[in-house]
Short mmCIF file of C-alpha atoms in Angstrom, two decimals:
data_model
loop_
_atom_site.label_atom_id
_atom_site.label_comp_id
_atom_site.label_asym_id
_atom_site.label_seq_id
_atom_site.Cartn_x
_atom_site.Cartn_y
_atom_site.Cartn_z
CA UNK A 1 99.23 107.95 98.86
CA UNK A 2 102.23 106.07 97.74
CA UNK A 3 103.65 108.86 95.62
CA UNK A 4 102.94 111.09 98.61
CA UNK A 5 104.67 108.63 101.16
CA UNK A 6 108.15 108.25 98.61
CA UNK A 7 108.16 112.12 98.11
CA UNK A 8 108.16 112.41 102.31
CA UNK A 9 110.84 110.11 102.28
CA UNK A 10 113.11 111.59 99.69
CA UNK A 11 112.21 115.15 98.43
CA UNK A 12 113.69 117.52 100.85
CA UNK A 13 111.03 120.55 102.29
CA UNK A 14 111.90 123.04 99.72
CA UNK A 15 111.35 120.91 96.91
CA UNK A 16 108.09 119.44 97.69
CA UNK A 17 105.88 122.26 96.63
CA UNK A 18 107.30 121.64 93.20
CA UNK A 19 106.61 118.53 93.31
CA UNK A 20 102.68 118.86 94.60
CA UNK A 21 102.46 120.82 91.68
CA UNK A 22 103.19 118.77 89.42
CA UNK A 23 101.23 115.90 91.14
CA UNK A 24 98.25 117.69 90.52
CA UNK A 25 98.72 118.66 86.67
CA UNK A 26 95.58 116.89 85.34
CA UNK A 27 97.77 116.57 82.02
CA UNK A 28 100.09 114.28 83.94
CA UNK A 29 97.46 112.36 86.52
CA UNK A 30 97.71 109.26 83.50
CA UNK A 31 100.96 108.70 84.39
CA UNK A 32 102.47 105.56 86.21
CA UNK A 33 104.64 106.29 89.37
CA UNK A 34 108.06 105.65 87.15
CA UNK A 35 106.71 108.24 84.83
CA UNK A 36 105.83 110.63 87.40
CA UNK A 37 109.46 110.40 88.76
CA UNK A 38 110.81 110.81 85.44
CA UNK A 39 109.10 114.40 84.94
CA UNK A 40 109.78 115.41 88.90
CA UNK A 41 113.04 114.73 87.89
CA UNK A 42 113.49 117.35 85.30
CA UNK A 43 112.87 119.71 87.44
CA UNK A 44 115.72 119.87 89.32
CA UNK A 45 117.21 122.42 87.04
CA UNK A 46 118.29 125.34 89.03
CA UNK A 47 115.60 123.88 91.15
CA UNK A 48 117.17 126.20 94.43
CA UNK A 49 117.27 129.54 92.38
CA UNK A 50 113.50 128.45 90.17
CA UNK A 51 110.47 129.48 92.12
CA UNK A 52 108.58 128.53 89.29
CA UNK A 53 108.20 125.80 86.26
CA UNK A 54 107.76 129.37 83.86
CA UNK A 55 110.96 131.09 85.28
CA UNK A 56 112.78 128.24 84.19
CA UNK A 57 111.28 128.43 80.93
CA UNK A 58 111.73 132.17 80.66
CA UNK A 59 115.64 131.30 81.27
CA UNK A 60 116.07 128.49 78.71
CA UNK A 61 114.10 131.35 76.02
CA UNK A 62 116.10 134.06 77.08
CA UNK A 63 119.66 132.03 76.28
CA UNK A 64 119.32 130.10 73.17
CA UNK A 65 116.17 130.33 69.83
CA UNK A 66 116.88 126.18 69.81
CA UNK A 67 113.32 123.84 69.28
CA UNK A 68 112.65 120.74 70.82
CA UNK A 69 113.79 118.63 68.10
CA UNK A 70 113.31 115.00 67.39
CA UNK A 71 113.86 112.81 64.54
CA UNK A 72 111.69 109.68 63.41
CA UNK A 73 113.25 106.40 62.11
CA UNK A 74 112.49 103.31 61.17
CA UNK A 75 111.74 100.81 58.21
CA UNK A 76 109.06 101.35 55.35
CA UNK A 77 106.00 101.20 56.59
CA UNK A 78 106.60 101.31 60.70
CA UNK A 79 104.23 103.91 61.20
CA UNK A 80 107.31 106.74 60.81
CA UNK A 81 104.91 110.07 59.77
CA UNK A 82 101.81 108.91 61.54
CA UNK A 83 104.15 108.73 64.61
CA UNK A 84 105.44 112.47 64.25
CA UNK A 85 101.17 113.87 63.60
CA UNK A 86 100.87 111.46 66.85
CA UNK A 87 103.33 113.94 68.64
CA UNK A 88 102.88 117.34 67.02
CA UNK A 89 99.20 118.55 67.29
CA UNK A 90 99.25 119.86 63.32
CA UNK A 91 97.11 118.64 61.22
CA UNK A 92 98.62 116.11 58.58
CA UNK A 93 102.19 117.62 59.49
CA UNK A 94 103.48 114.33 57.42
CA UNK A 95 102.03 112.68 55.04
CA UNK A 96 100.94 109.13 55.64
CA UNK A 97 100.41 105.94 53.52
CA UNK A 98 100.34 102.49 53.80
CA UNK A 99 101.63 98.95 52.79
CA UNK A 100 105.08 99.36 51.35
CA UNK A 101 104.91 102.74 49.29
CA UNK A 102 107.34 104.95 50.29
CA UNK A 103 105.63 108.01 51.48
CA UNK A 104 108.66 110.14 52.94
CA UNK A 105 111.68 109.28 50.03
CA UNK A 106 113.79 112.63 51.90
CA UNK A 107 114.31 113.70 54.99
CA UNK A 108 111.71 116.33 56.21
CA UNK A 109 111.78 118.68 58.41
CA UNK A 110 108.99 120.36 60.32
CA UNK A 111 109.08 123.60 62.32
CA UNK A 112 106.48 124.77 64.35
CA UNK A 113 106.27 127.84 66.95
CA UNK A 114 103.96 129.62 69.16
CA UNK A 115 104.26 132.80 70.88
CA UNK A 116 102.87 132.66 74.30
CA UNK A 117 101.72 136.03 76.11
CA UNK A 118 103.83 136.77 79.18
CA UNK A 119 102.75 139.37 81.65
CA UNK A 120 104.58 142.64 81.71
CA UNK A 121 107.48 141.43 78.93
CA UNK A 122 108.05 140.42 75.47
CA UNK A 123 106.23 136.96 73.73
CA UNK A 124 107.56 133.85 74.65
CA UNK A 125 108.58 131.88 71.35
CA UNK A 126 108.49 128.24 71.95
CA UNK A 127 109.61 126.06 69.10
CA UNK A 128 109.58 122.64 68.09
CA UNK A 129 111.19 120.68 65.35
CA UNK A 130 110.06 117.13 63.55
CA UNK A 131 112.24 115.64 61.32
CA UNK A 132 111.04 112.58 59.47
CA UNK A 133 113.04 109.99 57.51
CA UNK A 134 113.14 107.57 54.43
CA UNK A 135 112.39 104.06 55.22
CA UNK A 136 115.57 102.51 56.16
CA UNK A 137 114.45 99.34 53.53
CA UNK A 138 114.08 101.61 50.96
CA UNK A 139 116.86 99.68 48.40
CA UNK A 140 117.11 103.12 46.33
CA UNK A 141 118.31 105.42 49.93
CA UNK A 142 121.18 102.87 51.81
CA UNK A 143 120.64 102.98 55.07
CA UNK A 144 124.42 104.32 55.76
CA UNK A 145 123.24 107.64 53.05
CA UNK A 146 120.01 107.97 55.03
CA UNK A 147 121.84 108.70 58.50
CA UNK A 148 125.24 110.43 56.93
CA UNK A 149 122.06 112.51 55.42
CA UNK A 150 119.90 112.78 58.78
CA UNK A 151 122.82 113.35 60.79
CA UNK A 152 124.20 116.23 58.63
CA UNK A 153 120.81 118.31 58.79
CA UNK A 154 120.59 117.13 62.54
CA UNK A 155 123.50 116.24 64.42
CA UNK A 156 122.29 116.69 67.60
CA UNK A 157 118.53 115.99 68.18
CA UNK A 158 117.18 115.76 71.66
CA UNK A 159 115.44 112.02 70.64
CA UNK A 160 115.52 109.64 68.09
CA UNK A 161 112.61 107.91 67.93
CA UNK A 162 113.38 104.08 66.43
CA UNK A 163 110.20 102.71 64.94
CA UNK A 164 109.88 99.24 64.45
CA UNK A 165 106.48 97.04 63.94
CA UNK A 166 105.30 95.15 66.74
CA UNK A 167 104.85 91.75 64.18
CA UNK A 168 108.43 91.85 63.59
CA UNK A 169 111.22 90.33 65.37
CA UNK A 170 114.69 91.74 65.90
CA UNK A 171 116.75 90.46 62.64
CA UNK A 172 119.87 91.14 60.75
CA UNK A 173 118.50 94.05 58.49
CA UNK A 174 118.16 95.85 61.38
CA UNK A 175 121.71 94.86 63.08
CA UNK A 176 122.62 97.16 59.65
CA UNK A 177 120.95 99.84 60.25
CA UNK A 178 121.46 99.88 63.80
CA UNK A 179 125.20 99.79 63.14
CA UNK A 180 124.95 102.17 60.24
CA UNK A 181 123.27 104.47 62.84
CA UNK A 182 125.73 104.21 65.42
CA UNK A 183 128.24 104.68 63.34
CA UNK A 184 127.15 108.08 61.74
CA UNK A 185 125.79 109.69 64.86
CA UNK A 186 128.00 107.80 67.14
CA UNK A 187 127.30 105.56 69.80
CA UNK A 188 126.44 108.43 72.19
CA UNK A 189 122.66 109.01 70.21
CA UNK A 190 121.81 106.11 72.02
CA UNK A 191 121.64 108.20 75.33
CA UNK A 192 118.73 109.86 73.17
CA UNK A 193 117.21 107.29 71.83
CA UNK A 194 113.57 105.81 72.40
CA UNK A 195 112.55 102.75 70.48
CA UNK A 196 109.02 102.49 69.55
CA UNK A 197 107.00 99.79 69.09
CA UNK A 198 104.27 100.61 66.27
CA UNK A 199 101.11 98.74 65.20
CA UNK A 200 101.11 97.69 69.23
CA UNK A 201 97.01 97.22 68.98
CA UNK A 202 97.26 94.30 65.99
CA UNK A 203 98.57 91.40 68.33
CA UNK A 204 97.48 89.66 71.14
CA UNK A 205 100.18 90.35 73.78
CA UNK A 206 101.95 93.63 73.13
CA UNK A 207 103.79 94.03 76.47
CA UNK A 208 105.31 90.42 76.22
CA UNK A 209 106.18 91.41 72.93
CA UNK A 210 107.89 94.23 73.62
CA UNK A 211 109.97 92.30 76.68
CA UNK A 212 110.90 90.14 73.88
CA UNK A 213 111.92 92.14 71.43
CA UNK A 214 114.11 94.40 74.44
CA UNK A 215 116.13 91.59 74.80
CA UNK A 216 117.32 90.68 71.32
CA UNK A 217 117.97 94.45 71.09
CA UNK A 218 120.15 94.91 74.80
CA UNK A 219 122.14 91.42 73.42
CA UNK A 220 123.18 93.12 69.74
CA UNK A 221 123.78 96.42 71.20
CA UNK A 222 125.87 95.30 74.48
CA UNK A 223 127.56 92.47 72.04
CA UNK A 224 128.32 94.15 68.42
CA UNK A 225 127.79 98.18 68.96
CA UNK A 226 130.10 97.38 72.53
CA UNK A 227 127.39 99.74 74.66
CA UNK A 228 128.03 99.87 77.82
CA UNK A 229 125.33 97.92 79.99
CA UNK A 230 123.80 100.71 82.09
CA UNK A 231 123.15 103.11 78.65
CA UNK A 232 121.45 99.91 77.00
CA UNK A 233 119.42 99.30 80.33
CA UNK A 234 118.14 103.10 80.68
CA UNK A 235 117.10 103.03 76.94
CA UNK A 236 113.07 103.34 76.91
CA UNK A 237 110.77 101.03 75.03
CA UNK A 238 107.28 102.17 74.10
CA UNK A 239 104.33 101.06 72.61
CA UNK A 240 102.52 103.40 69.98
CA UNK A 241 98.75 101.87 68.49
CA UNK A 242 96.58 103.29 65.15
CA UNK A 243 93.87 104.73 68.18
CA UNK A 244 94.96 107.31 71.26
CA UNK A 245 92.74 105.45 73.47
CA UNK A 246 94.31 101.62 73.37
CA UNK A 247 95.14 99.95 76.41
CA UNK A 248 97.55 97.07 76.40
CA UNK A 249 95.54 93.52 76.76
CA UNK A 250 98.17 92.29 78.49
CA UNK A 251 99.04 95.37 80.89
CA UNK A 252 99.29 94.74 83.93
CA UNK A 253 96.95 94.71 87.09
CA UNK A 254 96.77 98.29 88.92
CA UNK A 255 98.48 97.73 92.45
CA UNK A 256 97.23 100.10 95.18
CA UNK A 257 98.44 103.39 95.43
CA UNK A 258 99.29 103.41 91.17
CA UNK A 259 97.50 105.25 88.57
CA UNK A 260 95.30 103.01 87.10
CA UNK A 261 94.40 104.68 83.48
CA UNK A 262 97.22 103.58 80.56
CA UNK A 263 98.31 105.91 77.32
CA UNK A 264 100.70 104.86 75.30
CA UNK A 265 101.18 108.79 74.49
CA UNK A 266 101.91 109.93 77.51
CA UNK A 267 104.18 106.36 78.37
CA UNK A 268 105.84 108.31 75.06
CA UNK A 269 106.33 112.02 76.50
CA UNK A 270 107.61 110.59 79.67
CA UNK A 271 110.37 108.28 77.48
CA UNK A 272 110.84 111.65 75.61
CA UNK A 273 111.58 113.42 78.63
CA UNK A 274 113.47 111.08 80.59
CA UNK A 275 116.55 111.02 77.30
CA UNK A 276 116.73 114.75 77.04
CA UNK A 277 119.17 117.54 78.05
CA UNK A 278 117.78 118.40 82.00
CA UNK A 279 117.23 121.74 80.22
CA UNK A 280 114.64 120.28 77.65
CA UNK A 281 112.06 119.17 79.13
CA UNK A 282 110.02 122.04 80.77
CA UNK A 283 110.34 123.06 77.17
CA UNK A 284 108.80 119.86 76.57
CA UNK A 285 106.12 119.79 79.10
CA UNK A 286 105.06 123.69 78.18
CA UNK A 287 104.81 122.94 74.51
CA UNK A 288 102.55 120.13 75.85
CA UNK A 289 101.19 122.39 77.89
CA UNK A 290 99.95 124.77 75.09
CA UNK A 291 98.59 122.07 72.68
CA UNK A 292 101.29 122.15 70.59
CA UNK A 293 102.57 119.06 71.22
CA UNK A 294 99.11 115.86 70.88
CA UNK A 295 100.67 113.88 73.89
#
């Protein structure tokens, strides 16, 4: 009712059978108002000329053969490769490991693409691309090699996922590789950028946490990287846990008219889709769509 009453109030009448639609995806019904807007949002591609989520689609296909393509970072064991087979429905697309071996010592990239049947015309191809990373610890790959290396292959993903462990706090290793980031994709990645919190189900209080750690982020990057305040305040923070079905402890009570289930991987494909290019994410949401992507 309260996502019905804001879309009276600001979606004008040609717009709001789009947004019914998407109201009504069950794929999208664990979604928290904030998300919600986030995905009407994309829509508004063409949205006068669009009659349908497909057409749009159809028209992104029929100009460019480009994936959906993301890129993993983060520390030795942050949960890097077990993030990317959390997003891309193939089994063991990256090989895992734990404690402090190195299980990705190159960066790795990972196509995958469906062809989905279209009546009375050719195949659509959709495509996406996962590119996973060295640990940024790793003292035999400098941090400043690892992005000059990652932003060679890919200089212009659509996100950067940052992973960092939920145990640690913000400290001056990372200050290095943040700035050794920034300074090989330029300051404009962070536009793209989603920082995940890993591990989120091993402490007691993983939202506070996350507030937390936000802030000692927003300080370094509006004091040393010289971001400007509104692209550090639109940068998303997630949480990402070992199990699909955790639930923060600390999450919130439901108010009325919210959406009372939690998952962190959809809290994830709405960050995703809120950083993108406007023409990404039905790309996004139809990969999701056909399984490819695990959100």
């Amino acid at each position: 009712d309260a996502l019905g009453k804001s879309v009276s109030a600001n979606f004008s009448a040609s717009d709001k059978a789009l947004v019914i639609h998407l109201l009504q995806d069950q794929k999208l019904k664990q979604l928290d108002s904030a998300g919600v807007f986030q995905l009407i949002q994309v829509f508004y591609i063409d949205i006068e000329t669009m009659e349908r989520e497909e057409d749009g689609i159809q028209k992104w296909s029929s100009k460019t053969d480009e994936p959906f393509c993301f890129v993993v970072v983060g520390e030795l064991g942050a949960g890097k490769s077990t993030l990317v087979n959390n997003i891309v429905n193939v089994e063991k697309l990256a090989e895992t490991g734990s404690g402090a071996r190195p299980v990705t010592n190159e960066v790795r990239i990972h196509d995958k693409e469906i062809e989905v049947p279209q009546s009375g015309g050719a195949n659509l191809k959709l495509k996406v691309r996962a590119v996973d990373t060295p640990g940024l610890n790793d003292k035999k790959l400098p941090q400043e090699r690892i992005f000059r290396e990652v932003s060679e292959k890919v200089p212009n993903p659509h996100v950067l996922f940052y992973c960092v462990k939920i145990i640690d706090r913000f400290r001056l290793s990372e200050e290095q590789w943040l700035t050794a980031m920034s300074r090989c994709y330029g300051v404009d990645i962070w536009k793209r950028v989603v920082i995940v919190l890993t591990f989120a189900d091993v402490v007691q209080s993983p939202m506070k946490d996350m507030e937390s750690y936000k802030g000692a982020i927003a300080e370094f990057l509006t004091d040393e990287i010289k971001l400007d305040k509104s692209v550090v305040s639109n940068i998303p923070f997630c949480l990402a846990a070992l199990h699909s079905s955790f639930k923060p402890p600390d999450y919130g009570p439901t108010g009325e008219g919210q959406i009372p289930e939690y998952s962190w991987k959809m809290e994830l494909l709405s960050a995703a889709v809120s950083v993108v290019p406007p023409e990404i994410g039905p790309l996004i949401l139809k990969l999701h769509e056909q399984g490819v992507l695990a959100w």
